[in-house]
Every structure is written in structure tokens, then in C-alpha cells.
Short mmCIF file of C-alpha atoms in Angstrom, two decimals:
data_model
loop_
_atom_site.label_atom_id
_atom_site.label_comp_id
_atom_site.label_asym_id
_atom_site.label_seq_id
_atom_site.Cartn_x
_atom_site.Cartn_y
_atom_site.Cartn_z
CA UNK O 1 74.37 43.53 155.31
CA UNK O 2 74.14 42.13 158.50
CA UNK O 3 71.58 43.41 160.06
CA UNK O 4 70.58 43.66 164.03
CA UNK O 5 71.43 44.91 167.47
CA UNK O 6 75.22 45.56 168.94
CA UNK O 7 76.23 44.07 170.31
CA UNK O 8 73.31 41.25 170.75
CA UNK O 9 73.98 39.80 166.67
CA UNK O 10 78.19 38.97 167.80
CA UNK O 11 75.17 36.37 169.41
CA UNK O 12 72.30 35.64 167.09
CA UNK O 13 71.62 31.58 166.74
CA UNK O 14 71.48 32.08 162.44
CA UNK O 15 74.16 35.96 162.01
CA UNK O 16 76.52 35.59 164.94
CA UNK O 17 79.71 33.93 164.05
CA UNK O 18 79.34 35.54 160.47
CA UNK O 19 79.17 39.05 162.63
CA UNK O 20 81.56 38.39 165.02
CA UNK O 21 84.39 37.43 162.49
CA UNK O 22 83.32 41.31 160.70
CA UNK O 23 83.18 42.80 164.04
CA UNK O 24 87.16 41.51 165.03
CA UNK O 25 88.04 41.65 161.44
CA UNK O 26 86.90 45.81 162.00
CA UNK O 27 89.14 45.76 165.23
CA UNK O 28 91.96 44.72 163.74
CA UNK O 29 92.07 47.27 161.21
CA UNK O 30 91.71 49.75 163.71
CA UNK O 31 93.85 48.84 165.87
CA UNK O 32 96.23 49.15 161.97
CA UNK O 33 94.50 52.62 161.76
CA UNK O 34 95.89 54.24 165.05
CA UNK O 35 99.30 52.05 164.80
CA UNK O 36 99.85 53.43 161.32
CA UNK O 37 98.29 56.82 161.40
CA UNK O 38 96.33 55.52 157.89
CA UNK O 39 93.86 58.12 158.05
CA UNK O 40 93.81 61.58 159.81
CA UNK O 41 90.67 63.86 161.06
CA UNK O 42 90.14 67.16 160.92
CA UNK O 43 87.64 69.73 161.55
CA UNK O 44 85.73 72.89 162.10
CA UNK O 45 82.88 74.74 163.64
CA UNK O 46 82.34 78.19 163.72
CA UNK O 47 79.08 80.01 166.09
CA UNK O 48 77.82 82.92 165.40
CA UNK O 49 75.33 85.33 166.27
CA UNK O 50 71.95 85.17 164.02
CA UNK O 51 68.21 85.56 164.32
CA UNK O 52 64.99 84.72 161.87
CA UNK O 53 63.30 86.58 159.14
CA UNK O 54 60.55 84.59 158.26
CA UNK O 55 61.91 81.01 156.71
CA UNK O 56 65.50 82.35 156.47
CA UNK O 57 68.30 82.70 158.96
CA UNK O 58 70.50 86.25 159.04
CA UNK O 59 73.88 85.18 160.18
CA UNK O 60 76.33 88.20 161.31
CA UNK O 61 79.31 88.62 161.75
CA UNK O 62 79.21 89.59 165.10
CA UNK O 63 76.99 90.57 168.35
CA UNK O 64 76.58 94.34 166.99
CA UNK O 65 74.83 92.34 164.44
CA UNK O 66 74.94 95.46 161.70
CA UNK O 67 76.64 93.13 159.51
CA UNK O 68 75.12 90.06 157.68
CA UNK O 69 78.01 87.54 156.68
CA UNK O 70 75.87 85.21 154.81
CA UNK O 71 71.70 84.06 154.93
CA UNK O 72 70.98 80.73 154.75
CA UNK O 73 67.54 79.57 153.72
CA UNK O 74 65.05 76.71 155.01
CA UNK O 75 61.95 75.18 153.82
CA UNK O 76 58.24 75.06 155.55
CA UNK O 77 57.50 71.47 157.02
CA UNK O 78 54.23 70.21 154.07
CA UNK O 79 51.05 69.25 154.55
CA UNK O 80 47.72 69.28 157.36
CA UNK O 81 50.03 68.43 160.37
CA UNK O 82 47.06 67.00 163.37
CA UNK O 83 46.42 69.44 166.04
CA UNK O 84 48.61 70.78 168.25
CA UNK O 85 50.94 70.95 165.56
CA UNK O 86 52.51 73.01 162.99
CA UNK O 87 54.64 73.22 160.22
CA UNK O 88 57.71 74.54 161.55
CA UNK O 89 60.70 75.20 159.86
CA UNK O 90 63.98 75.47 161.10
CA UNK O 91 64.38 78.51 161.62
CA UNK O 92 62.41 78.84 163.96
CA UNK O 93 64.21 77.80 166.73
CA UNK O 94 66.21 81.16 166.09
CA UNK O 95 64.51 84.34 167.28
CA UNK O 96 63.82 86.58 165.20
CA UNK O 97 65.55 89.96 167.39
CA UNK O 98 68.02 89.90 170.53
CA UNK O 99 71.14 87.19 171.01
CA UNK O 100 70.56 84.43 169.44
CA UNK O 101 73.36 82.29 168.13
CA UNK O 102 73.86 79.26 165.53
CA UNK O 103 76.64 76.72 164.56
CA UNK O 104 78.08 75.28 161.56
CA UNK O 105 80.65 72.34 161.38
CA UNK O 106 82.49 70.34 158.88
CA UNK O 107 84.71 66.88 159.61
CA UNK O 108 86.03 64.46 158.15
CA UNK O 109 88.21 61.13 159.53
CA UNK O 110 88.64 60.07 156.26
CA UNK O 111 91.79 62.22 155.32
CA UNK O 112 94.69 59.82 152.92
CA UNK O 113 92.16 57.04 152.99
CA UNK O 114 92.44 57.03 149.05
CA UNK O 115 96.53 55.70 148.96
CA UNK O 116 95.69 53.56 151.40
CA UNK O 117 92.02 52.26 149.31
CA UNK O 118 94.30 52.06 146.85
CA UNK O 119 96.82 49.79 147.69
CA UNK O 120 94.17 47.35 148.76
CA UNK O 121 92.42 47.54 145.59
CA UNK O 122 96.33 46.63 143.36
CA UNK O 123 95.72 43.71 145.64
CA UNK O 124 92.78 43.17 144.58
CA UNK O 125 91.64 43.27 147.92
CA UNK O 126 88.28 44.60 147.62
CA UNK O 127 87.19 43.18 150.62
CA UNK O 128 89.58 44.99 153.18
CA UNK O 129 89.31 48.08 151.40
CA UNK O 130 85.51 48.48 151.40
CA UNK O 131 86.27 47.71 155.31
CA UNK O 132 88.71 50.86 155.49
CA UNK O 133 85.66 53.32 153.60
CA UNK O 134 83.31 51.61 156.31
CA UNK O 135 85.47 51.94 159.07
CA UNK O 136 86.42 55.89 158.30
CA UNK O 137 82.82 56.78 157.44
CA UNK O 138 81.75 55.35 161.21
CA UNK O 139 84.71 57.74 162.43
CA UNK O 140 83.41 60.69 160.53
CA UNK O 141 80.02 59.77 162.16
CA UNK O 142 81.24 59.07 165.72
CA UNK O 143 83.92 62.68 165.46
CA UNK O 144 80.83 64.71 164.41
CA UNK O 145 79.51 63.69 167.74
CA UNK O 146 82.07 64.23 169.75
CA UNK O 147 82.38 67.45 168.42
CA UNK O 148 78.64 68.43 169.20
CA UNK O 149 79.48 66.99 172.51
CA UNK O 150 82.43 69.51 173.26
CA UNK O 151 80.01 72.49 171.61
CA UNK O 152 76.83 71.86 173.75
CA UNK O 153 79.47 71.77 176.95
CA UNK O 154 82.53 74.01 176.66
CA UNK O 155 82.18 75.90 172.95
CA UNK O 156 78.82 77.07 172.92
CA UNK O 157 78.17 76.07 176.63
CA UNK O 158 74.25 76.12 176.69
CA UNK O 159 74.21 72.86 178.39
CA UNK O 160 77.59 72.64 180.33
CA UNK O 161 76.19 70.07 183.09
CA UNK O 162 75.18 68.03 180.20
CA UNK O 163 76.32 64.38 181.74
CA UNK O 164 74.35 61.37 179.50
CA UNK O 165 75.56 57.79 179.05
CA UNK O 166 76.24 56.30 175.48
CA UNK O 167 72.99 55.05 175.36
CA UNK O 168 71.24 58.05 176.40
CA UNK O 169 73.91 59.94 173.51
CA UNK O 170 72.76 57.32 170.81
CA UNK O 171 69.22 57.93 171.70
CA UNK O 172 69.94 62.16 171.16
CA UNK O 173 68.21 63.09 174.27
CA UNK O 174 70.89 65.78 174.79
CA UNK O 175 69.37 69.50 173.76
CA UNK O 176 69.62 71.21 170.39
CA UNK O 177 69.74 69.38 166.72
CA UNK O 178 72.66 69.21 163.59
CA UNK O 179 70.07 68.59 160.59
CA UNK O 180 72.36 68.33 157.41
CA UNK O 181 71.77 70.16 154.35
CA UNK O 182 71.02 67.34 151.42
CA UNK O 183 68.60 66.09 154.06
CA UNK O 184 64.71 65.85 155.61
CA UNK O 185 64.41 69.47 157.33
CA UNK O 186 66.83 70.60 154.72
CA UNK O 187 66.74 69.13 151.54
CA UNK O 188 68.58 71.91 149.26
CA UNK O 189 72.73 70.88 149.05
CA UNK O 190 73.42 73.90 147.56
CA UNK O 191 73.45 75.46 150.79
CA UNK O 192 76.31 73.22 151.16
CA UNK O 193 78.27 76.22 149.55
CA UNK O 194 77.20 78.86 152.04
CA UNK O 195 78.31 76.19 155.06
CA UNK O 196 81.79 76.55 153.03
CA UNK O 197 82.28 80.04 152.66
CA UNK O 198 81.07 80.33 156.43
CA UNK O 199 83.30 78.14 157.93
CA UNK O 200 86.20 78.78 155.52
CA UNK O 201 85.51 74.69 155.22
CA UNK O 202 87.78 73.69 152.12
CA UNK O 203 90.87 75.87 153.43
CA UNK O 204 90.80 74.80 157.22
CA UNK O 205 89.70 70.94 156.60
CA UNK O 206 90.51 70.44 152.97
CA UNK O 207 87.49 68.72 152.92
CA UNK O 208 85.71 69.90 149.08
CA UNK O 209 82.45 69.76 147.53
CA UNK O 210 81.86 68.67 144.01
CA UNK O 211 79.58 70.07 141.41
CA UNK O 212 76.99 67.61 142.76
CA UNK O 213 77.93 68.88 146.90
CA UNK O 214 78.90 65.98 147.31
CA UNK O 215 82.08 65.78 150.08
CA UNK O 216 85.14 64.68 149.59
CA UNK O 217 86.47 62.57 151.67
CA UNK O 218 83.33 60.56 151.73
CA UNK O 219 83.88 59.83 154.58
CA UNK O 220 82.78 63.51 156.42
CA UNK O 221 79.43 64.83 157.91
CA UNK O 222 78.26 68.69 158.12
CA UNK O 223 75.56 71.21 158.87
CA UNK O 224 74.48 73.18 161.72
CA UNK O 225 73.72 73.18 164.76
CA UNK O 226 70.46 74.61 166.86
CA UNK O 227 70.26 75.11 170.44
CA UNK O 228 66.59 75.78 170.86
CA UNK O 229 65.56 73.15 173.59
CA UNK O 230 62.10 72.45 171.14
CA UNK O 231 64.37 71.67 168.54
CA UNK O 232 63.97 69.02 167.23
CA UNK O 233 64.86 66.68 163.23
CA UNK O 234 61.59 66.73 161.04
CA UNK O 235 60.58 66.02 157.15
CA UNK O 236 60.35 69.10 155.01
CA UNK O 237 57.67 66.72 152.73
CA UNK O 238 56.59 67.24 149.08
CA UNK O 239 56.54 71.07 148.22
CA UNK O 240 54.26 73.07 145.65
CA UNK O 241 55.43 74.71 142.75
CA UNK O 242 54.47 78.49 144.94
CA UNK O 243 56.85 77.54 147.85
CA UNK O 244 59.08 76.41 145.27
CA UNK O 245 58.48 79.70 143.56
CA UNK O 246 59.35 81.60 147.27
CA UNK O 247 62.77 79.38 147.77
CA UNK O 248 64.01 80.12 144.51
CA UNK O 249 63.58 84.27 145.05
CA UNK O 250 64.58 84.19 148.27
CA UNK O 251 68.22 82.44 147.20
CA UNK O 252 68.24 85.05 144.25
CA UNK O 253 68.32 81.66 141.56
CA UNK O 254 65.92 80.03 138.93
CA UNK O 255 63.14 78.19 139.32
CA UNK O 256 64.33 76.09 137.07
CA UNK O 257 68.29 75.53 138.82
CA UNK O 258 65.70 74.87 142.12
CA UNK O 259 63.38 72.37 140.80
CA UNK O 260 66.54 70.37 139.93
CA UNK O 261 67.82 70.08 143.26
CA UNK O 262 64.71 69.80 144.95
CA UNK O 263 63.57 67.37 142.16
CA UNK O 264 63.21 64.46 145.02
CA UNK O 265 60.42 66.90 146.54
CA UNK O 266 58.46 68.10 144.40
CA UNK O 267 54.69 67.56 144.60
CA UNK O 268 54.29 68.35 140.88
CA UNK O 269 56.18 68.23 137.58
CA UNK O 270 58.23 70.68 136.16
CA UNK O 271 57.25 72.96 133.46
#
């Protein structure tokens, strides 16, 4: 609950002492994580030929684009936009025809965490259990950042000459985005099922999805890669019934089921 900017917070007049203690404890535990092998990291990345069709994206088996592996479904930003802006959709960042691609990934830095957390909790050491969970979460985010850089520079290679310092990376000054399913630009968690099937994510990484589509281990990150230079994050916002009905039809799901998954985004009360 310490709010501030690192590393300045370490010298803050009011919070500095506590922040420095927390930081030192975290660094000490990180050393043990590494030296004693408490955690294992696993990841999978897939890059696929893809094209948009309206608000959907067809993902193909190969560059011939004859066989569709899966279709990803997106929602368009709602509400009246300022002059010069438009109601964008993630599908807008792919070409409707011709050579274009989309990427997907799933990664975790929390493989093996349960045994160590259980050990701490048996010793009534809640502080260490919470610290380990927090560090695993940060390591998973770092892994996602590292993977994205490797994709941009090498695996996909659309930004092979990228040379950004850490501040520029934190400010996301690189080309492309990696939106996660269940977040503002793609608020439907059920799309994770399609990503998991596309990547064979559970077999390759050990990360599995609960009924509510939460990732286990929880120290995990997943999402899609878009390379378009204009791609940016946005919030879909509140959806009216016509938009939700169209989305349900595209996904082949019952309207009531989609309304349940999109409940936070509904601009109306379901029947």
C-alpha cells in the first residue's frame, strides 16, 4: 500500500524507511528464489497469418490462408468520439486481405509457487507468503515485457532495429500492443479459451483456466500481439443491447450467456 515512484520513494520523508525495508526484504527473497529455485518460468508464443472481417479476426493455419484455425471476436469502442477520432476496434489493426499477422502469448513465472506458499503459511509467516506472491506477479509481468521485446526484435522482427532504454520501455514507446482478454479493449474473458486452444497453452506452459477464466498459477500474463504502428489501447465502454446481440451471434453463444460475461460493460439491465 506504499504509493510513490521508484526509486524516489526510498528517500521519501514519510514513507522512505518502510519502503526501503520492504525493498530490501524483496531483494533478499528474490536472491533465494534464484539460488534455491523456488519458481520456474514457462511461456509460449504463436505468430499466425490473419485477416480481419468486420469486428472479427480470422487466424489461418498457414500463409495460403485457406484453412481458418480460429476466429477471434472483438467489440468496437462505444460512444460519440471527438472530431478526428473514430470508434476503433482491435480488428481495425489488421488488413482485411493480403499478408498480415497476429500473435498470441501466455506466460507464467509462478510454476511451483503453491508448495512454497503452503510452507510459509504452515509457519504462520503470512508476510513471506504475500511477498512471494507479489514477486511472482512482478516476475510474470517482466517475462511478458521480455517476450514482447523478443517478438518485436527477433521472432516477428517487425521492429528489428528497436533500441529503447528502460524508461522508454516502461512508457511503452515501442511499436505495437499486447492487449489481454478480459481487459478494457477486449473485455470478454471467454476469448481466452480460443487463445488457449490456438497456443496449446496448458500443455506447453502448465497454465490452466478456471471456470471464471482466471489463470492458474495466478502469476501469469496472456494476450495478443498487434504490430500495426497506429495500434493503441482503449476502453470499449458501455454496450447497448444491439452490440451485445451482434457479438453473441458472431460467437455463436446465447445472449444471456454473453450478457453474464460482459456484465460490467452493459449499458442496460438484462431481461
